[in-house]
Amino acid sequence: MASSTDNSANLDLTTCSICFETFKTPKYFPCLHSFCEGCIKTYITTTFVQTKGGVNCPVCRMHVSKPQGVRIEEWSSELPTNHILVSLIDMNESKLGQKLCMPCSRENETESASSWCINCGEALCKLCERYHRKQKSSITHKLIDIGNYETTDLQRNYVDIPCTEHPDKNVEAYCRDHSAICCMTCAFLKHRNCKNVGSIHDAAEEMKKSREVEDFSDALQGFKNTLDAKLQYTLDNLHEFDKDIEKMKVDVDTLFIKLSNHLSQLKSDILSKISKIEKEVRPEIEDKHDEIKCKISTIQNDLALFQTNMEYAPPAQFLQAMEKLMEQRSILEQFVNEESQKLKEIRVTFDANEKLLEIEKAIKVFGEVDIRRTNRTDMVRSTGKQVDMSSVVPNLSSEVIVQFAATGIAVLENSQLLLSNCGGKSIELCDHQCSSVLSSLSLPGYPCGIKMTSDTEGAVAVLGHGLIIFNIKNNQITKIKEIRTNVNRDFVYHQGKYYVGCNKNIAVYDSNHRKVRDISVDNNVDYMAVRDDTSMCYTVFGGRKLYCITMDGTPVFTYSHDKLQYTRGVTVDHAGYIYVCGYWSNNVHQLSHDGKLQRIIFDNLPPWPRCVSFNKHGDKAVIGCDGKVLSYDIK
């Protein structure tokens, strides 16, 4: 690379925006941003996306398509050279002193330049000049003595630009009718009927003096002044925004501490009362337990005496012993009868404050964070609410080919994707575009439905095996535990419990992964989703309906449609809309909260969509099909 530039310069046109050093063979994109040939080559080869067929400019992000027939590795050399920058760099270097050979500099060698190649726009040492004159590709290039290059007129007049129509010829003419530069062949053939064709030199001088160029310069300066003011405004906005964020965090922490302290005191009070009751009542139960245990011991002793006397005692001793045992029997019989009537079960109950019980239902959020977007001119205010899912338009942002059927998808908080790789018997953590796998976890069977149960913990249903509980930390998936159950394809997690879809029932497991009950249903449950706090939805393997039931199994509604064939994956977005995949109809239906068709929001999908998932804001949707993962921006 070349020497570093002076950072104090406000705008240095000779500095590459990738390496931040003086350009080496500057090449430019259609957006006119220039880069070193080596820098842009590295950028292209590392960021080229096959499905998009090009790259984005590193400066302005404009998409640049790769020319047909050009290999990625050769694309940078095919880009046009910015001869103006070459001349500008060389003028600067000539003012600084001795000019160095450019090819040698690229090899980190220092050699004084003796000539200048007009066609390549490069300074050459004597050895490189000899090779330059011998090579077939440069044998016709015009070389001048390096001392003559410092002449401004030479720099302006000797920059040859090849014609786009005839690469072996340089442009010499300018057609004012078409606003195009061309070679003399084009001038005689393509522009022979044009009335305003002249030399490049005359056209350039005329344009420099025109009102159009003056207006252009004034307009650019005006744009810059306006954007400078807006730039300062955004800096001020960032400062104020950061202050708002910090204040909100302090306010939230203060409120949380206040509530926590109050609840902690209430908890301490009730626990003290419970301890007092325990100390008073437990001895009573223990005393009764000891008394009964003592009587049982007496009975066991009497039985032993009775059996011994029956077998071994002489007649007189037997009669005497039986008389005493009969007396003991009367006492024991009286005790048993009395205890049967007096014995009471002592239990304690906790009746929570009704207002505390209502907190969970009454308080759904800790507070509201309102984003205020204020236009500086008309002071329009935006509420900053989440996406309105009733009228959004999905825009396909990526379509990634995968070598498996994605049978389950979860969109994480950071937009990363969790995929169930059915054929590979694994789950995979991918980047937000599903273009690279960050980590994976091998499974004992075929994975299907996958969901996050917290910010870092999740579970996946393994067909016929059970649920695998895992966590994600530092982009690594680690197995925690498993729940062995005859799961079909999916489960839901609601209020600390796992509801697992099985044949003719939904098995419920508590937070300790212990089965607590079964919910009977009429079908073999396939994919599942929580609808709200009191209900859930599920599909049936091979069926054409979506079922909604309460958390205890009571039917709420059933949905079917002619254009919904073979229901599979189901999910619910942040706004309460329900989405169900049509495996054979290749679509996704959007339903209202009460099960009415809102619209077929995704149609004509690639074959066999199995699952659909949204991020929590509702502005991104991901659909898993056979061999493809589709990502949509929701606007």
XYZ file of C-alpha atoms in Angstrom:
635
model
C 0.000 0.000 0.000
C 0.967 3.590 -0.343
C 1.915 6.112 2.285
C -0.617 7.227 4.868
C -2.453 10.451 4.282
C -2.720 13.518 6.471
C -5.733 13.097 8.773
C -6.074 16.845 9.149
C -7.349 17.241 5.615
C -11.054 17.968 5.402
C -11.523 16.147 2.132
C -8.708 14.237 0.421
C -9.810 12.925 -2.952
C -6.662 10.851 -3.223
C -7.430 8.678 -0.171
C -9.061 5.248 -0.501
C -12.046 4.896 1.859
C -11.193 1.232 2.502
C -7.487 1.332 3.413
C -7.367 5.093 4.223
C -4.162 5.462 2.232
C -3.294 7.094 -1.083
C -4.931 5.297 -4.004
C -3.029 2.569 -5.807
C -4.601 2.129 -9.259
C -7.948 3.779 -8.408
C -11.016 1.992 -9.819
C -14.546 3.336 -9.582
C -18.120 2.019 -9.375
C -21.089 3.470 -11.337
C -21.861 5.610 -8.277
C -18.433 7.273 -8.920
C -16.890 6.197 -5.604
C -13.275 5.115 -6.143
C -11.128 2.508 -4.380
C -7.712 0.911 -4.763
C -7.909 -1.988 -7.193
C -6.498 -4.336 -4.559
C -8.876 -3.068 -1.867
C -12.010 -3.379 -3.988
C -10.922 -6.819 -5.182
C -10.698 -8.040 -1.591
C -14.033 -6.398 -0.767
C -15.774 -7.991 -3.768
C -14.470 -11.502 -3.145
C -15.432 -11.415 0.547
C -18.897 -9.805 0.272
C -20.228 -10.962 -3.094
C -23.658 -12.552 -2.648
C -24.535 -15.002 -5.407
C -28.303 -14.594 -5.033
C -28.080 -10.812 -5.425
C -25.563 -10.981 -8.254
C -23.366 -8.159 -7.040
C -22.123 -6.084 -4.105
C -23.062 -2.859 -2.350
C -20.752 0.139 -2.604
C -18.773 0.392 0.674
C -19.522 4.133 0.836
C -23.093 4.765 -0.359
C -24.437 1.153 -0.255
C -25.675 1.404 -3.847
C -26.038 -2.090 -5.347
C -23.599 -2.785 -8.188
C -24.326 -5.796 -10.399
C -21.512 -8.000 -11.637
C -21.051 -7.839 -15.436
C -22.037 -11.016 -17.227
C -19.171 -13.264 -18.257
C -16.735 -11.716 -15.772
C -15.406 -13.839 -12.928
C -15.580 -12.436 -9.415
C -11.791 -12.530 -9.094
C -11.410 -10.496 -12.304
C -14.207 -7.993 -11.735
C -12.003 -5.411 -9.990
C -9.554 -5.267 -12.908
C -12.462 -4.756 -15.322
C -13.680 -1.680 -13.447
C -12.759 1.633 -15.138
C -9.640 3.419 -13.910
C -10.162 6.885 -12.460
C -7.574 8.726 -14.558
C -8.397 12.061 -12.951
C -7.391 10.695 -9.549
C -4.254 9.181 -11.058
C -3.282 12.589 -12.428
C -4.127 14.313 -9.153
C -2.034 11.850 -7.151
C 0.906 12.247 -9.493
C 0.707 16.030 -9.410
C 0.838 15.847 -5.603
C 3.764 13.447 -5.693
C 5.658 15.532 -8.241
C 5.378 18.514 -5.911
C 6.698 16.445 -3.026
C 9.799 15.342 -4.901
C 11.050 12.210 -6.626
C 8.425 9.950 -8.210
C 8.645 6.212 -7.514
C 7.896 3.278 -9.802
C 4.326 2.130 -9.130
C 4.677 -1.592 -10.042
C 7.738 -1.819 -7.786
C 5.898 -0.033 -4.966
C 3.200 -2.707 -5.081
C 5.921 -5.252 -4.346
C 7.225 -3.100 -1.465
C 10.300 -2.149 -3.506
C 11.603 1.412 -3.896
C 12.781 2.392 -7.383
C 12.893 5.852 -8.973
C 10.564 6.313 -11.941
C 12.061 7.274 -15.299
C 8.977 7.235 -17.554
C 5.218 7.578 -17.492
C 2.737 5.311 -19.321
C -0.105 7.439 -20.672
C -2.433 4.432 -21.187
C -1.925 2.803 -17.770
C -1.521 6.039 -15.853
C 1.526 4.671 -14.012
C 5.133 5.735 -13.378
C 7.738 3.136 -14.397
C 11.396 2.553 -13.533
C 13.863 1.627 -16.295
C 13.500 -2.137 -15.747
C 9.679 -2.050 -15.677
C 9.741 0.211 -18.751
C 11.704 -2.457 -20.677
C 9.210 -5.180 -19.755
C 6.329 -2.810 -20.500
C 7.568 -2.271 -24.070
C 8.018 -6.030 -24.608
C 4.652 -7.299 -23.348
C 2.026 -7.829 -26.028
C -0.722 -6.205 -23.963
C 1.245 -2.951 -23.540
C 3.490 -2.831 -26.609
C 1.409 -0.036 -28.174
C 1.225 2.093 -25.013
C 2.578 5.639 -25.211
C 5.481 6.320 -22.810
C 6.896 9.776 -22.027
C 9.837 10.914 -19.967
C 8.891 11.370 -16.311
C 10.295 14.897 -16.360
C 7.762 15.991 -18.968
C 4.864 14.659 -16.912
C 4.967 17.652 -14.596
C 3.629 19.759 -17.480
C -0.052 20.340 -16.756
C -1.092 20.255 -20.410
C 0.537 16.859 -20.842
C -1.343 15.522 -17.849
C -4.647 16.713 -19.248
C -4.170 15.782 -22.880
C -2.473 12.412 -22.617
C -5.060 10.559 -20.545
C -6.511 8.001 -22.968
C -9.942 6.529 -22.251
C -10.976 3.520 -24.349
C -14.304 3.591 -26.179
C -16.992 1.332 -24.682
C -18.068 0.213 -28.176
C -14.540 -0.203 -29.575
C -12.108 -0.951 -26.709
C -9.110 -0.838 -29.046
C -9.786 2.845 -29.820
C -9.700 5.878 -27.529
C -12.504 8.417 -27.215
C -11.891 11.595 -29.210
C -15.325 13.040 -29.966
C -18.369 14.236 -28.025
C -21.971 14.081 -29.265
C -23.991 16.890 -27.735
C -27.256 15.400 -29.043
C -26.735 12.221 -26.989
C -24.448 13.689 -24.278
C -21.953 10.904 -24.974
C -18.219 10.614 -25.597
C -17.131 8.252 -28.357
C -14.287 7.230 -30.643
C -14.030 8.433 -34.247
C -15.505 5.160 -35.539
C -18.634 5.727 -33.423
C -18.750 9.348 -34.573
C -18.865 8.291 -38.243
C -21.204 5.306 -37.773
C -23.421 5.653 -34.700
C -23.583 9.464 -34.658
C -23.350 10.212 -38.381
C -26.811 11.816 -38.393
C -26.201 13.882 -35.259
C -25.749 17.609 -35.849
C -23.679 18.472 -32.788
C -20.577 16.270 -32.786
C -17.231 17.870 -31.958
C -13.919 17.306 -30.246
C -13.708 16.319 -26.605
C -11.496 19.310 -25.842
C -13.969 21.861 -27.263
C -16.946 20.171 -25.571
C -15.188 20.131 -22.210
C -14.163 23.793 -22.404
C -17.682 24.769 -23.465
C -19.270 22.817 -20.611
C -16.909 24.320 -18.025
C -18.137 27.804 -18.987
C -21.828 26.856 -19.180
C -24.558 27.976 -16.775
C -25.458 24.318 -16.287
C -22.104 23.570 -14.650
C -22.340 26.721 -12.544
C -25.822 25.727 -11.358
C -24.567 22.216 -10.665
C -21.745 23.549 -8.490
C -24.104 25.872 -6.606
C -26.612 23.054 -6.106
C -23.999 20.682 -4.693
C -22.747 23.354 -2.328
C -26.325 24.030 -1.251
C -26.916 20.329 -0.652
C -23.758 20.164 1.426
C -24.716 23.184 3.540
C -28.157 21.708 4.191
C -26.794 18.281 5.108
C -24.090 19.838 7.303
C -26.855 21.445 9.346
C -28.796 18.173 9.461
C -25.645 16.309 10.472
C -25.184 18.622 13.437
C -28.857 18.162 14.278
C -28.471 14.365 14.327
C -25.420 14.685 16.597
C -27.442 16.841 18.981
C -30.315 14.355 18.678
C -28.006 11.453 19.572
C -26.821 13.315 22.660
C -30.381 14.003 23.821
C -31.497 10.476 22.920
C -28.723 8.953 25.047
C -29.796 11.175 27.943
C -33.414 9.997 27.506
C -32.325 6.353 27.532
C -30.239 6.753 30.679
C -33.062 8.591 32.467
C -35.563 5.886 31.519
C -33.258 3.167 32.823
C -32.891 5.018 36.132
C -36.670 5.545 36.357
C -37.356 1.863 35.662
C -34.768 0.731 38.217
C -36.149 3.132 40.841
C -39.719 1.939 40.323
C -38.651 -1.697 40.336
C -36.713 -1.280 43.592
C -39.682 0.470 45.196
C -42.085 -2.286 44.158
C -39.602 -5.017 45.062
C -39.051 -3.576 48.536
C -42.785 -3.344 49.130
C -43.428 -6.895 47.917
C -40.453 -8.172 49.913
C -41.918 -6.655 53.079
C -45.318 -8.222 52.369
C -43.620 -11.537 51.718
C -41.646 -11.271 54.977
C -44.829 -10.530 56.943
C -46.745 -13.506 55.589
C -43.774 -15.859 56.019
C -43.489 -14.784 59.670
C -47.161 -15.560 60.181
C -46.714 -18.958 58.528
C -43.752 -19.745 60.798
C -45.786 -18.820 63.880
C -48.636 -21.123 62.851
C -46.155 -23.896 62.140
C -44.680 -23.636 65.642
C -48.136 -23.671 67.256
C -49.860 -26.422 65.275
C -47.141 -28.876 64.293
C -46.500 -30.059 67.928
C -50.199 -30.828 68.252
C -50.087 -33.137 65.225
C -46.811 -34.691 66.372
C -48.225 -35.425 69.888
C -51.234 -37.176 68.419
C -48.937 -39.130 66.109
C -46.796 -40.258 69.067
C -49.857 -41.248 71.127
C -51.249 -43.448 68.347
C -47.835 -44.940 67.724
C -47.618 -45.839 71.453
C -50.995 -47.593 71.347
C -49.914 -49.555 68.292
C -46.837 -50.676 70.219
C -49.076 -51.806 73.114
C -51.253 -53.795 70.740
C -48.238 -55.468 69.186
C -47.018 -56.438 72.674
C -50.459 -57.804 73.677
C -50.586 -59.873 70.502
C -47.195 -61.365 71.284
C -48.263 -62.240 74.869
C -51.501 -63.707 73.623
C -49.797 -65.991 71.116
C -47.172 -67.097 73.663
C -49.780 -67.954 76.291
C -51.878 -69.768 73.729
C -49.007 -72.097 72.919
C -46.959 -72.485 76.077
C -48.739 -71.259 79.267
C -50.150 -73.753 81.798
C -53.955 -73.557 82.237
C -53.909 -71.404 85.359
C -51.386 -68.957 83.961
C -53.252 -68.843 80.620
C -56.541 -67.916 82.328
C -54.836 -65.292 84.460
C -53.111 -63.750 81.415
C -56.315 -63.727 79.362
C -58.138 -61.867 82.129
C -55.561 -59.066 82.004
C -55.512 -59.018 78.205
C -59.295 -58.711 78.129
C -59.079 -55.692 80.405
C -56.458 -54.200 78.069
C -58.728 -54.864 75.094
C -61.509 -52.781 76.645
C -59.117 -49.890 77.126
C -57.797 -50.149 73.548
C -61.283 -50.469 72.088
C -62.393 -47.334 73.892
C -59.294 -45.463 72.591
C -59.850 -46.578 68.994
C -63.521 -45.581 69.079
C -62.751 -42.195 70.580
C -59.937 -41.478 68.130
C -62.121 -42.440 65.190
C -64.491 -39.674 66.223
C -62.039 -37.087 67.553
C -59.154 -37.410 65.078
C -59.053 -34.370 62.800
C -56.946 -33.490 59.796
C -55.164 -30.207 60.393
C -54.248 -28.318 57.197
C -53.307 -24.742 56.462
C -54.274 -22.684 53.435
C -53.003 -19.480 51.932
C -55.557 -17.051 50.541
C -53.664 -14.479 48.530
C -54.787 -10.890 48.455
C -57.197 -10.599 45.523
C -55.497 -7.446 44.334
C -52.193 -9.303 44.183
C -53.841 -12.078 42.194
C -55.138 -9.502 39.735
C -51.709 -7.944 39.179
C -50.637 -10.492 36.572
C -53.788 -9.966 34.533
C -54.211 -6.269 35.204
C -50.575 -5.277 34.673
C -49.297 -6.670 31.393
C -46.356 -4.327 30.946
C -43.996 -2.469 33.260
C -44.683 0.711 31.344
C -44.830 2.162 27.863
C -41.833 3.485 25.961
C -43.065 6.066 23.485
C -40.852 6.928 20.524
C -41.496 10.521 19.531
C -40.449 11.386 16.008
C -40.791 15.117 15.553
C -40.407 16.779 12.183
C -38.448 19.991 12.611
C -40.741 21.936 10.307
C -44.278 20.813 11.128
C -43.731 19.070 14.500
C -45.632 15.936 13.439
C -45.676 13.392 16.258
C -45.492 9.610 15.839
C -46.659 7.216 18.535
C -43.875 4.796 17.662
C -46.156 1.739 17.908
C -45.303 -1.678 16.491
C -46.155 -2.774 12.970
C -49.877 -2.809 12.097
C -50.169 -6.404 10.918
C -53.632 -5.983 9.388
C -52.358 -4.115 6.339
C -48.611 -4.723 6.112
C -46.985 -5.729 2.833
C -44.373 -8.518 3.137
C -41.262 -7.891 1.036
C -39.016 -10.870 0.273
C -35.547 -9.863 1.495
C -33.707 -13.167 1.034
C -34.277 -16.663 -0.309
C -31.565 -19.007 0.915
C -31.134 -22.529 -0.418
C -30.448 -25.099 2.308
C -29.707 -28.795 1.989
C -32.540 -29.882 4.263
C -36.191 -29.346 5.128
C -36.583 -26.688 7.827
C -39.244 -28.245 10.080
C -39.059 -25.552 12.754
C -37.893 -21.924 12.984
C -37.448 -19.449 15.825
C -36.379 -15.809 15.350
C -34.188 -14.678 18.247
C -34.051 -11.258 19.881
C -30.912 -10.358 17.887
C -32.559 -11.526 14.612
C -30.480 -14.715 14.489
C -32.378 -17.821 13.371
C -32.794 -21.212 15.017
C -33.594 -23.944 12.483
C -34.681 -27.551 12.934
C -32.668 -29.610 10.440
C -34.887 -32.675 10.145
C -32.681 -34.745 7.848
C -29.522 -33.865 9.745
C -31.095 -34.640 13.145
C -29.853 -31.357 14.566
C -30.777 -27.772 15.324
C -28.687 -24.960 13.849
C -28.058 -21.387 14.977
C -27.673 -19.177 11.887
C -27.113 -15.495 11.192
C -30.107 -13.294 10.378
C -29.874 -14.061 6.640
C -29.385 -17.799 7.185
C -26.203 -17.526 5.127
C -23.879 -19.115 7.701
C -24.220 -21.605 10.574
C -22.825 -20.292 13.876
C -23.288 -23.523 15.860
C -25.368 -26.704 15.930
C -26.603 -29.368 18.358
C -26.950 -33.033 17.385
C -30.189 -34.728 18.455
C -31.328 -38.337 19.026
C -34.077 -38.082 16.414
C -35.895 -35.868 13.923
C -36.454 -32.305 15.225
C -39.586 -30.304 14.429
C -41.122 -27.447 16.424
C -38.569 -25.202 18.143
C -39.237 -22.277 20.482
C -37.363 -20.016 22.886
C -38.799 -20.136 26.418
C -36.634 -17.248 27.673
C -33.923 -14.940 26.337
C -31.318 -17.712 26.505
C -33.241 -20.986 26.954
C -35.376 -22.930 24.508
C -36.692 -26.363 23.598
C -37.150 -28.474 20.477
C -39.605 -31.316 19.874
C -37.863 -34.499 18.697
C -40.346 -36.773 16.929
C -41.334 -39.724 19.139
C -38.514 -39.010 21.607
C -39.458 -35.950 23.640
C -38.366 -32.368 24.266
C -34.701 -31.362 24.345
C -34.140 -28.338 26.592
C -31.142 -26.184 25.610
C -29.574 -22.800 26.177
C -27.665 -20.422 23.914
C -24.626 -18.520 25.159
C -21.918 -16.851 23.086
C -23.503 -18.286 19.923
C -23.143 -21.846 21.263
C -26.063 -24.267 21.761
C -25.798 -26.532 24.824
C -28.202 -29.280 25.891
C -29.534 -28.876 29.454
C -32.091 -31.628 29.933
C -34.695 -33.681 28.125
C -38.333 -34.550 28.767
C -39.044 -38.068 27.544
C -42.531 -38.183 26.046
C -44.204 -39.451 22.892
C -44.296 -36.040 21.222
C -45.515 -35.700 17.649
C -44.012 -32.509 16.188
C -44.498 -29.525 18.450
C -45.184 -28.020 21.850
C -45.982 -24.643 23.408
C -44.564 -23.040 26.530
C -47.047 -21.050 28.600
C -46.793 -19.659 32.140
C -43.967 -22.006 33.094
C -45.556 -25.154 31.672
C -44.828 -27.225 28.567
C -47.887 -28.326 26.563
C -46.704 -31.216 24.377
C -48.689 -32.356 21.331
C -49.245 -36.136 21.297
C -51.739 -38.631 19.836
C -55.260 -37.765 21.016
C -53.942 -35.697 23.910
C -51.743 -32.805 24.997
C -49.375 -33.699 27.846
C -48.657 -30.912 30.356
C -45.316 -30.697 32.202
C -44.468 -28.252 34.987
C -41.348 -26.110 35.335
C -39.561 -29.054 36.985
C -40.275 -31.109 33.851
C -42.729 -33.389 35.694
C -45.961 -34.447 34.017
C -48.968 -32.933 35.800
C -51.918 -33.809 33.546
C -53.234 -34.733 30.105
C -55.668 -32.730 27.980
C -57.808 -35.006 25.810
C -58.417 -33.939 22.195
C -60.071 -35.646 19.240
C -57.050 -35.588 16.916
C -53.347 -36.307 16.700
C -51.794 -32.915 17.449
C -49.190 -31.679 14.929
C -47.927 -28.053 15.167
C -48.965 -25.718 18.005
C -48.986 -22.042 19.065
C -50.204 -20.067 22.083
C -53.112 -17.826 21.033
C -53.408 -15.807 24.258
C -53.280 -16.324 28.037
C -56.227 -18.720 27.978
C -56.065 -20.611 24.671
C -53.853 -22.267 22.067
C -54.068 -23.374 18.426
C -52.952 -26.597 16.790
C -53.010 -28.375 13.446
C -53.541 -32.065 12.718
C -51.107 -34.189 10.727
C -52.536 -34.550 7.217
C -55.588 -32.434 8.080
C -57.089 -29.326 6.526
C -58.209 -27.478 9.643
C -56.833 -25.294 12.395
C -58.198 -25.938 15.879
C -58.330 -23.502 18.775
C -58.952 -24.729 22.338
C -58.644 -23.333 25.843
C -55.759 -24.382 28.041
C -57.997 -27.071 29.565
C -59.171 -28.442 26.193
C -62.500 -26.671 25.635
C -63.066 -25.936 21.897
C -63.028 -22.245 20.896
C -63.181 -22.340 17.071
C -62.176 -24.373 14.025
C -60.893 -22.811 10.781
C -60.856 -24.327 7.290
C -60.633 -22.942 3.754
C -60.649 -24.284 0.195
C -57.206 -22.744 -0.349
C -55.739 -24.240 2.809
C -54.568 -27.774 2.071
C -52.661 -29.944 4.541
C -52.140 -27.646 7.520
C -48.689 -27.592 9.111
C -46.882 -24.837 11.022
C -48.850 -22.289 13.062
C -47.761 -19.149 14.910
C -49.229 -15.993 16.480
C -47.688 -12.522 16.078
C -47.362 -9.709 18.624
C -50.728 -8.255 17.568
C -52.641 -11.515 18.061
C -53.033 -12.487 14.396
C -52.805 -16.219 13.729
C -50.800 -17.687 10.826
C -51.119 -21.235 9.488
C -49.092 -22.879 6.694
C -50.754 -24.701 3.813
C -48.274 -27.495 3.044
C -49.911 -28.514 -0.235
C -51.499 -25.152 -1.107
C -48.064 -23.420 -0.779
C -49.369 -20.455 1.182
C -49.803 -18.948 4.635
C -53.211 -17.755 5.876
C -53.512 -14.799 8.240
C -56.455 -15.093 10.653
C -57.969 -12.645 13.082
C -57.877 -13.435 16.791
C -61.337 -15.036 16.568
C -60.363 -17.303 13.663
C -61.692 -15.347 10.664
C -59.634 -15.143 7.462
C -57.881 -11.783 7.245
C -56.074 -12.605 4.002
C -53.685 -15.082 2.408
C -50.631 -13.041 3.344
C -48.017 -15.306 1.711
C -49.043 -17.000 -1.540
C -47.354 -18.933 -4.353
C -44.557 -20.015 -2.032
C -41.923 -22.591 -2.995
C -43.150 -26.163 -2.462
C -44.143 -27.391 0.976
C -43.936 -24.585 3.511
C -43.707 -26.288 6.906
C -43.276 -23.506 9.433
C -43.540 -19.736 9.854
C -42.150 -17.469 12.561
C -42.057 -13.713 13.321
C -39.699 -11.645 15.407
C -41.254 -10.014 18.451
C -41.724 -6.629 16.726
C -43.553 -8.162 13.769
C -41.306 -6.513 11.163
C -39.618 -9.742 10.051
C -41.094 -13.095 9.019
C -39.260 -16.322 8.190
C -40.786 -19.307 6.379
C -39.212 -22.757 6.154
C -39.840 -24.789 3.000
C -38.260 -27.898 1.532
C -34.699 -26.818 0.735
C -35.335 -23.088 1.190
C -35.593 -20.513 3.959
C -37.450 -17.320 3.011
C -37.027 -14.059 4.950
C -39.479 -11.172 4.606
C -39.331 -7.550 5.716
C -42.749 -6.446 6.960
C -43.605 -2.807 6.227
